[in-house]
CSV table of C-alpha atoms in Angstrom, one decimal:
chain,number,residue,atom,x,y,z
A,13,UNK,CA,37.8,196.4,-104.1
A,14,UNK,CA,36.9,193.4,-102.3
A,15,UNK,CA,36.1,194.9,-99.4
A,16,UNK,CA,33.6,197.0,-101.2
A,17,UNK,CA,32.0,193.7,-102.7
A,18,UNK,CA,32.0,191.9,-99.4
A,19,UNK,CA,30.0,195.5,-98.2
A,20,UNK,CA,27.2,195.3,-101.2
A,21,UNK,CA,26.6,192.0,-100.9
A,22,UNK,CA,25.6,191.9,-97.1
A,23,UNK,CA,23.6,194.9,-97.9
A,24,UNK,CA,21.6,192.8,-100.9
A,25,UNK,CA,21.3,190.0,-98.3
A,26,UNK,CA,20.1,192.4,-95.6
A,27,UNK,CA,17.1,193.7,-97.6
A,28,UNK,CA,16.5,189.6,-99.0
A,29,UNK,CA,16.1,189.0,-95.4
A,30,UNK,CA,13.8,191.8,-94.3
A,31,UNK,CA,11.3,191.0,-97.6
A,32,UNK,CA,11.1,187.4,-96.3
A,33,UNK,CA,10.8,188.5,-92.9
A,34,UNK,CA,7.5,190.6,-93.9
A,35,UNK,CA,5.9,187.9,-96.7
A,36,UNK,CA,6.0,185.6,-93.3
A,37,UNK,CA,4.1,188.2,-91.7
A,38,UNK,CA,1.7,188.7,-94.3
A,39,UNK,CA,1.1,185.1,-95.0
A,40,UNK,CA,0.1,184.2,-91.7
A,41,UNK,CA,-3.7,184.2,-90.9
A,42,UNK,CA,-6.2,182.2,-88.6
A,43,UNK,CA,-8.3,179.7,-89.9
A,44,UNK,CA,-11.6,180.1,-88.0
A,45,UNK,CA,-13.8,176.5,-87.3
A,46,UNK,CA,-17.2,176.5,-88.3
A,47,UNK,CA,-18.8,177.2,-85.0
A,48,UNK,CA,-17.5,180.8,-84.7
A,49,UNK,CA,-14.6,182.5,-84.5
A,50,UNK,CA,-12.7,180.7,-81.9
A,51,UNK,CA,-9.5,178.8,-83.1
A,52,UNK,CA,-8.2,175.2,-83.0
A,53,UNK,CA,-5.1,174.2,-81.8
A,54,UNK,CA,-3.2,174.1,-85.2
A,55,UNK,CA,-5.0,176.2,-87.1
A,56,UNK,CA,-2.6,178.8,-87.2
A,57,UNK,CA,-1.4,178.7,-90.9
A,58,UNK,CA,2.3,179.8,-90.7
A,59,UNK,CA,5.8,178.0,-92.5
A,60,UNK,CA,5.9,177.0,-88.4
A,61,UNK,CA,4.5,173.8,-87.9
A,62,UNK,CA,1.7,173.8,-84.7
A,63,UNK,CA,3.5,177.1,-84.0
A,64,UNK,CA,1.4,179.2,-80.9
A,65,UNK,CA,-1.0,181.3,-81.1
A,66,UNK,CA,1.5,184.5,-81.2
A,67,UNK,CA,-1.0,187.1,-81.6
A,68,UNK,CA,-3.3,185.8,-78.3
A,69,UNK,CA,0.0,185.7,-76.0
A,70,UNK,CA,2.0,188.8,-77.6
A,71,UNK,CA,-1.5,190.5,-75.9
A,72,UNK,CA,-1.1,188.9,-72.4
A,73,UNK,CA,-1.2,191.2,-69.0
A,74,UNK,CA,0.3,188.4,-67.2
A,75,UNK,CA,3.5,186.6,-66.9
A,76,UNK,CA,3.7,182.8,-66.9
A,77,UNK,CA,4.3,181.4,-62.9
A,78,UNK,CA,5.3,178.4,-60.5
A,79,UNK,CA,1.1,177.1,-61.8
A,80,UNK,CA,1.6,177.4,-65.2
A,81,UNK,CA,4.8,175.6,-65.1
A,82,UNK,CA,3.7,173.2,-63.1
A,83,UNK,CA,0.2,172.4,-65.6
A,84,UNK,CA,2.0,172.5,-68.7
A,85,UNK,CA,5.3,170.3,-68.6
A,86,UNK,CA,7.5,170.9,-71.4
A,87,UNK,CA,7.8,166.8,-71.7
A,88,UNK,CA,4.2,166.9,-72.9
A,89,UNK,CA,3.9,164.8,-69.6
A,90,UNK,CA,0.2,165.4,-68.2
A,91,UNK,CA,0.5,167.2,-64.9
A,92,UNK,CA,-1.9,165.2,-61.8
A,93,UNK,CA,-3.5,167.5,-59.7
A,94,UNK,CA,-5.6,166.5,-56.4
A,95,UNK,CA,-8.5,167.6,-54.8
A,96,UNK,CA,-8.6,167.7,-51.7
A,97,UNK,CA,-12.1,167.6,-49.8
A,98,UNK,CA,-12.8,168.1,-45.6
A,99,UNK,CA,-16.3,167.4,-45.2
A,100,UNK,CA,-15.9,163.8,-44.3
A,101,UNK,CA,-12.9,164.2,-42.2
A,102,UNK,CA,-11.2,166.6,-39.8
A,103,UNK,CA,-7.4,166.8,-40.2
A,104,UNK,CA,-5.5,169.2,-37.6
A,105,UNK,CA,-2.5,171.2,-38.7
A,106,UNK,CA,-0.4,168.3,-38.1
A,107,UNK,CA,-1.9,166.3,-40.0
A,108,UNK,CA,-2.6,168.5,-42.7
A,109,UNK,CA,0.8,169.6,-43.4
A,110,UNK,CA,1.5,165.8,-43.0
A,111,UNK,CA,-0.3,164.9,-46.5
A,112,UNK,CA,0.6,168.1,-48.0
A,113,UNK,CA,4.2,166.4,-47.7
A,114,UNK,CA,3.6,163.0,-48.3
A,115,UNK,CA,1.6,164.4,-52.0
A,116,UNK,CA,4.9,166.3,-52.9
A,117,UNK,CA,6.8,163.1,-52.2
A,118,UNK,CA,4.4,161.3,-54.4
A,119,UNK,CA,5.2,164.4,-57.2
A,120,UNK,CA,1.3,165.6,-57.9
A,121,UNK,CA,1.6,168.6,-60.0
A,122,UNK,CA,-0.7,170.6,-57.8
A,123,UNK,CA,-3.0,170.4,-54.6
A,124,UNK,CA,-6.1,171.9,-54.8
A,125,UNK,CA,-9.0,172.7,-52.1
A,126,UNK,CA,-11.1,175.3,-51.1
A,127,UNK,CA,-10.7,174.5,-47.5
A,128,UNK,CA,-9.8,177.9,-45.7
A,129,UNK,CA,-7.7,175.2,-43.1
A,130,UNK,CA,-6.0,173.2,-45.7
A,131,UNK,CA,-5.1,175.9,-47.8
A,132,UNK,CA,-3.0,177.5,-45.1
A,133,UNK,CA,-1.2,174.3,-44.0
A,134,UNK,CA,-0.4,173.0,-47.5
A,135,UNK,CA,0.9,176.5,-48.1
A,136,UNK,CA,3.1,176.8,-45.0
A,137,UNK,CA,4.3,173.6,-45.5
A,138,UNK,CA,5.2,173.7,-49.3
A,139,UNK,CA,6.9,176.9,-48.7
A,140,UNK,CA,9.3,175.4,-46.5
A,141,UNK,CA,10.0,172.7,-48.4
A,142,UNK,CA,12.0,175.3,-51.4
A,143,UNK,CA,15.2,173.5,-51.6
A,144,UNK,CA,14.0,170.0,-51.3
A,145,UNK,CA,13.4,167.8,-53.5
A,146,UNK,CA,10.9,166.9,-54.7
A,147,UNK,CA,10.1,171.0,-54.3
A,148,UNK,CA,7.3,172.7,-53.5
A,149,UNK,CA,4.0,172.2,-55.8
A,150,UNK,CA,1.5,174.7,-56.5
A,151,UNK,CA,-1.8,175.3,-54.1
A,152,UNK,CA,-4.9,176.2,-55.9
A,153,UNK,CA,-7.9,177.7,-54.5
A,154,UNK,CA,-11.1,176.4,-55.9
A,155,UNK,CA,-13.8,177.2,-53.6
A,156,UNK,CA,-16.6,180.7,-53.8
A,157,UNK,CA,-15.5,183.5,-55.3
A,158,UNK,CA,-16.4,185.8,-52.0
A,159,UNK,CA,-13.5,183.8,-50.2
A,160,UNK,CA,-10.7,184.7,-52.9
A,161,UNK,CA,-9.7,187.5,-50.7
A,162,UNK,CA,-9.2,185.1,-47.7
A,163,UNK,CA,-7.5,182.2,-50.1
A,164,UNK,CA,-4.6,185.1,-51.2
A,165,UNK,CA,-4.2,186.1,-47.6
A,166,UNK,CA,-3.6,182.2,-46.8
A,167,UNK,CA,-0.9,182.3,-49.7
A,168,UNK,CA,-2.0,180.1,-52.4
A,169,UNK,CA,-0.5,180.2,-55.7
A,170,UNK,CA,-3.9,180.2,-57.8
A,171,UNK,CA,-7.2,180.6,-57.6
A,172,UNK,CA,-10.0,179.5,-59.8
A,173,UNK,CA,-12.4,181.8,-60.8
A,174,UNK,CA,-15.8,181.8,-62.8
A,175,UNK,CA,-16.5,184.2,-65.8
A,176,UNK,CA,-18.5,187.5,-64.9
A,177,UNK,CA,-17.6,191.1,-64.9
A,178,UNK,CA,-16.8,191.6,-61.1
A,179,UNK,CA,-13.7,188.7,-61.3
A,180,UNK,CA,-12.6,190.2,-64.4
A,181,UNK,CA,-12.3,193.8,-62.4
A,182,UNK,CA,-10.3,191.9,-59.8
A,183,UNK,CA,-7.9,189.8,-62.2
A,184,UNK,CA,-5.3,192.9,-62.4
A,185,UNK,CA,-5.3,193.6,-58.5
A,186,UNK,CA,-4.6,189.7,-58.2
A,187,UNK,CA,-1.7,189.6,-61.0
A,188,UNK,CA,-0.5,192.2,-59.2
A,189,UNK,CA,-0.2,190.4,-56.5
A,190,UNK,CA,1.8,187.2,-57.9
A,191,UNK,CA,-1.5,185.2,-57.7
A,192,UNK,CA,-2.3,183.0,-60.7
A,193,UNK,CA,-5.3,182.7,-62.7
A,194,UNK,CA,-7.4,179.6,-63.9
A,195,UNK,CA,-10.9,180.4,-65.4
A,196,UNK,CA,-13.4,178.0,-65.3
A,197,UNK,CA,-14.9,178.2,-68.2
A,198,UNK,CA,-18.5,176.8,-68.9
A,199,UNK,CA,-18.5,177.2,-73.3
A,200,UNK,CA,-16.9,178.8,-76.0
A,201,UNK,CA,-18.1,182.1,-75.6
A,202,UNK,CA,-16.0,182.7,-72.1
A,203,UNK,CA,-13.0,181.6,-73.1
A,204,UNK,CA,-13.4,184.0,-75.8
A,205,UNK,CA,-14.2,186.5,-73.4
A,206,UNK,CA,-11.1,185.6,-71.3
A,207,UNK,CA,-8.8,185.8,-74.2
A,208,UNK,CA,-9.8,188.8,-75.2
A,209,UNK,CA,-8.9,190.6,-71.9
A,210,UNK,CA,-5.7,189.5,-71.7
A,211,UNK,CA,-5.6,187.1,-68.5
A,212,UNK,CA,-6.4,184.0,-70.3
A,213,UNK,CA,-3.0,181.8,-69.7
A,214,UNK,CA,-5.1,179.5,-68.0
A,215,UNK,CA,-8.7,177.3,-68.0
A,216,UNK,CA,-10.4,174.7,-66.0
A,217,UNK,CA,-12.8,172.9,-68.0
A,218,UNK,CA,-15.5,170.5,-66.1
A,219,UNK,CA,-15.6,167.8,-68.9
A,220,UNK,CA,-18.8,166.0,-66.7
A,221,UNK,CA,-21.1,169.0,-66.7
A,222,UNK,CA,-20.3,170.7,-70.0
A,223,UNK,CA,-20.0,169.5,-73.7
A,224,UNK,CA,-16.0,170.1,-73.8
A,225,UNK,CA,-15.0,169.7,-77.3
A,226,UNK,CA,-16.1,172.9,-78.4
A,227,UNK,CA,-14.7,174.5,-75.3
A,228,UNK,CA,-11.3,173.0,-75.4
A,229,UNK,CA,-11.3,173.9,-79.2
A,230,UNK,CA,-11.8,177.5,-78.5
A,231,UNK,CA,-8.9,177.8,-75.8
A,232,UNK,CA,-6.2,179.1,-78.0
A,233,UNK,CA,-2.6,176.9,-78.1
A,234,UNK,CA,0.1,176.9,-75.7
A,235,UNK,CA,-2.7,177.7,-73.0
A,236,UNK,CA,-2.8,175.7,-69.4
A,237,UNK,CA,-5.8,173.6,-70.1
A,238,UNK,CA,-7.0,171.8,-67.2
A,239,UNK,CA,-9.8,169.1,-67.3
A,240,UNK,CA,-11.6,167.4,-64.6
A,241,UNK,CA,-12.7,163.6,-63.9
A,242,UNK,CA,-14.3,162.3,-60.9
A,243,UNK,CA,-11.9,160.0,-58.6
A,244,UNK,CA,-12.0,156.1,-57.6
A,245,UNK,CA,-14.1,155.3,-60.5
A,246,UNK,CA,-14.6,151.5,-60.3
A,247,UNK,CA,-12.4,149.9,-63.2
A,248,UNK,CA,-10.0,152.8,-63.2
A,249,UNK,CA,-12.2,154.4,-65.8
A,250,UNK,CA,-10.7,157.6,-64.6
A,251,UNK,CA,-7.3,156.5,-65.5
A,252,UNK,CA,-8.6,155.8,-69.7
A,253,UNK,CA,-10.8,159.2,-69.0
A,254,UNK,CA,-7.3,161.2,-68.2
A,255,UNK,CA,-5.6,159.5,-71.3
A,256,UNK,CA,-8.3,160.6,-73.7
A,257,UNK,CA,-8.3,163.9,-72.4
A,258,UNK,CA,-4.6,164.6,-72.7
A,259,UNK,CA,-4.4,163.3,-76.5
A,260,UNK,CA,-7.5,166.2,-77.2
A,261,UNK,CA,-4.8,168.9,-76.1
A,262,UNK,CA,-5.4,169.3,-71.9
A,263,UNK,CA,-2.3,169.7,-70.2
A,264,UNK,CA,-3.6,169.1,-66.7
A,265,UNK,CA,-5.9,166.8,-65.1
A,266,UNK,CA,-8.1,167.6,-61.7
A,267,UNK,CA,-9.1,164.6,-59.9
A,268,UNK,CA,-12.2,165.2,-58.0
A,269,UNK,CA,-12.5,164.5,-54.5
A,270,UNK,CA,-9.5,162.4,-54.8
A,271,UNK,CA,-8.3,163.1,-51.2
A,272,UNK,CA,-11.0,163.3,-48.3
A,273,UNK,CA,-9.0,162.5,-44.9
A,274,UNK,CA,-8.5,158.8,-45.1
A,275,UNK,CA,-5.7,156.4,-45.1
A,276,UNK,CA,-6.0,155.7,-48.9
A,277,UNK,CA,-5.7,159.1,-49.8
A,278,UNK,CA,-1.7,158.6,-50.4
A,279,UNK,CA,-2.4,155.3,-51.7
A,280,UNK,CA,-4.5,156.5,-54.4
A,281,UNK,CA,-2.6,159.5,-55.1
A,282,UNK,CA,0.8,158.0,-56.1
A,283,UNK,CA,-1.4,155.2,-58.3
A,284,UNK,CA,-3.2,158.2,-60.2
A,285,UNK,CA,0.5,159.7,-60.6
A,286,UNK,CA,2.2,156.6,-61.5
A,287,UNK,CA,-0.6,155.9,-64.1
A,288,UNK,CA,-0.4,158.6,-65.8
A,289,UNK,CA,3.2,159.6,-65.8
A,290,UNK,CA,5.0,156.1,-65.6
A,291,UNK,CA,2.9,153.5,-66.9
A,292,UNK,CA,2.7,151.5,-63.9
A,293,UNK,CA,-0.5,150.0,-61.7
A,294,UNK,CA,-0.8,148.6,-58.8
A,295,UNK,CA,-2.6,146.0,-56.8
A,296,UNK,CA,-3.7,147.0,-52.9
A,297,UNK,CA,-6.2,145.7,-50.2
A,298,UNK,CA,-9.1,148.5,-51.0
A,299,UNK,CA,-11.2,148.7,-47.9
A,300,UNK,CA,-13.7,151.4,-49.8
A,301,UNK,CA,-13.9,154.0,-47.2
A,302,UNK,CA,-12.5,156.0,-50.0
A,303,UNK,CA,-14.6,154.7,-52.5
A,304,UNK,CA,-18.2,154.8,-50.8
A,305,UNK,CA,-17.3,158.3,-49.0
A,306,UNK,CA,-16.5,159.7,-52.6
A,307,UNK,CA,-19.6,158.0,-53.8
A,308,UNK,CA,-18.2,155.8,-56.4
A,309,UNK,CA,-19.1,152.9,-54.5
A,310,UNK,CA,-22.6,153.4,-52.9
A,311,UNK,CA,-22.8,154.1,-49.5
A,312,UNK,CA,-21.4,150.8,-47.9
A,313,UNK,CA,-17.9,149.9,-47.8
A,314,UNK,CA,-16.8,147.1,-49.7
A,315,UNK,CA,-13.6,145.0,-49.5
A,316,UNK,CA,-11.4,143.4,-52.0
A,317,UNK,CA,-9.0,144.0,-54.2
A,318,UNK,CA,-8.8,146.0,-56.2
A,319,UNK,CA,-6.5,146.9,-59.5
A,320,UNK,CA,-5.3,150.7,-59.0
């Protein structure tokens, strides 16, 4: 007998369950903001609190990678990436694979470039630092679309492409080859249009050139969301810049130029780390090669110091 009870009563519960299960489903529906049907972050209205988007990422083609986990830290720490730049310098393999090191030591999230040369030095010598610690960081091509092919062959992580029919034709081939995707996205529109086919895990947003509220509003949640500021600003206004950016929902930061083949580029990386992940500043003897080569500073170098 009491087995029998113990029997009807897990079936009673059983169906209780699967009726809740299915009122969740049904109560669950997307808010849409006023200017179109793109979705803010938290405006999926579910019994989970600032749940994810479920419906955008159950329809993904891709598998999260060594970029996305590197852009979009669990700690809700923002991830630095650096830029780095050659036309002002010319760095040799040495010395290229030198800074690639010495920016993993300072722990940026990510190095990007679109030099052909740099790419395959910070690649090489990231790859045989696996084991190390800190480990290897991501490399991200961000240069023309026509050199993608090259940038894969050099063995990048990433590549940054714009929004038009062609790179969408050529996203599967480069999933298929473990290569990450970020789309730069220009308004609200594309990042629809990236959603929609499925590679959208990731989006570089140029916060100077484009009005970037209503594109960061339409990138759906739990997305890499990377925005970009311009480096060496005089007062650290890049610093305040990354801040406001990261409480508006982007999970990565580019600086711009940050690194150009100069003896502050370490210097400056490891204070835009150390700003923005541990609070701290720094004073140093600026000499402003950096500075008035990156064109924050006009064209002549200064001297001083300077708060960083």
């Amino acid at each position: 007998m009491n087995s029998r009870i113990r029997a009807t009563a897990s079936f009673l519960i059983g169906i209780m369950l699967q009726g809740l299960g299915n009122a969740f489903v049904r109560n669950a529906k997307l808010t849409p903001i006023a200017s179109g049907p793109f979705l803010k972050r938290n405006h999926l209205e579910t019994n989970v609190v600032n749940g994810p988007n479920f419906s955008t990422f159950m329809n993904m083609k891709t598998a999260s990678g060594p970029m996305e986990a590197a852009l979009k830290k669990p700690s809700k720490t923002i991830a630095v990436c650096l830029e780095f730049v050659s036309d002002l310098a010319e760095l040799n393999a040495i010395d290229l694979a030198t800074l690639s090191m010495q920016l993993r030591k300072v722990k940026a999230a990510a190095l990007w470039t679109a030099d052909m040369q740099a790419l395959r030095e910070f690649s090489n010598e990231q790859e045989q630092a696996k084991g190390n610690f800190p480990g290897p960081c991501p490399i991200i091509f961000n240069g023309d679309d026509s050199k993608v092919s090259e940038a894969v062959s050099a063995g990048v992580t990433a590549v940054v492409l714009l929004v038009s029919d062609e790179n969408m034709q050529k996203a599967e081939e480069l999933t298929s080859r473990d290569v990450e995707l970020i789309w730069h996205v220009s308004n609200p529109e594309e990042v629809t249009k990236i959603v929609d086919s499925g590679f959208g895990r990731a989006f570089l947003v140029d916060v100077v050139e484009n009005d970037s509220d209503e594109i960061i509003g339409a990138i759906p949640k739990g997305s890499v969301i990377v925005a970009t500021v311009s480096a060496m600003q005089e007062g650290d206004a890049e610093v305040d810049q990354a801040k406001f950016l990261k409480s508006v929902g982007c999970t990565a930061i580019l600086f711009k130029r940050a690194c150009v083949g100069d003896s502050e580029d370490v210097e400056y990386a490891s204070f835009v780390v150390d700003a923005l992940t541990r609070k701290k500043s720094s004073e140093f003897n600026m000499t402003g090669l950096t500075g008035s080569a990156n064109g924050h500073f006009g064209g002549v170098a200064t001297f001083g110091t300077s708060k960083w």
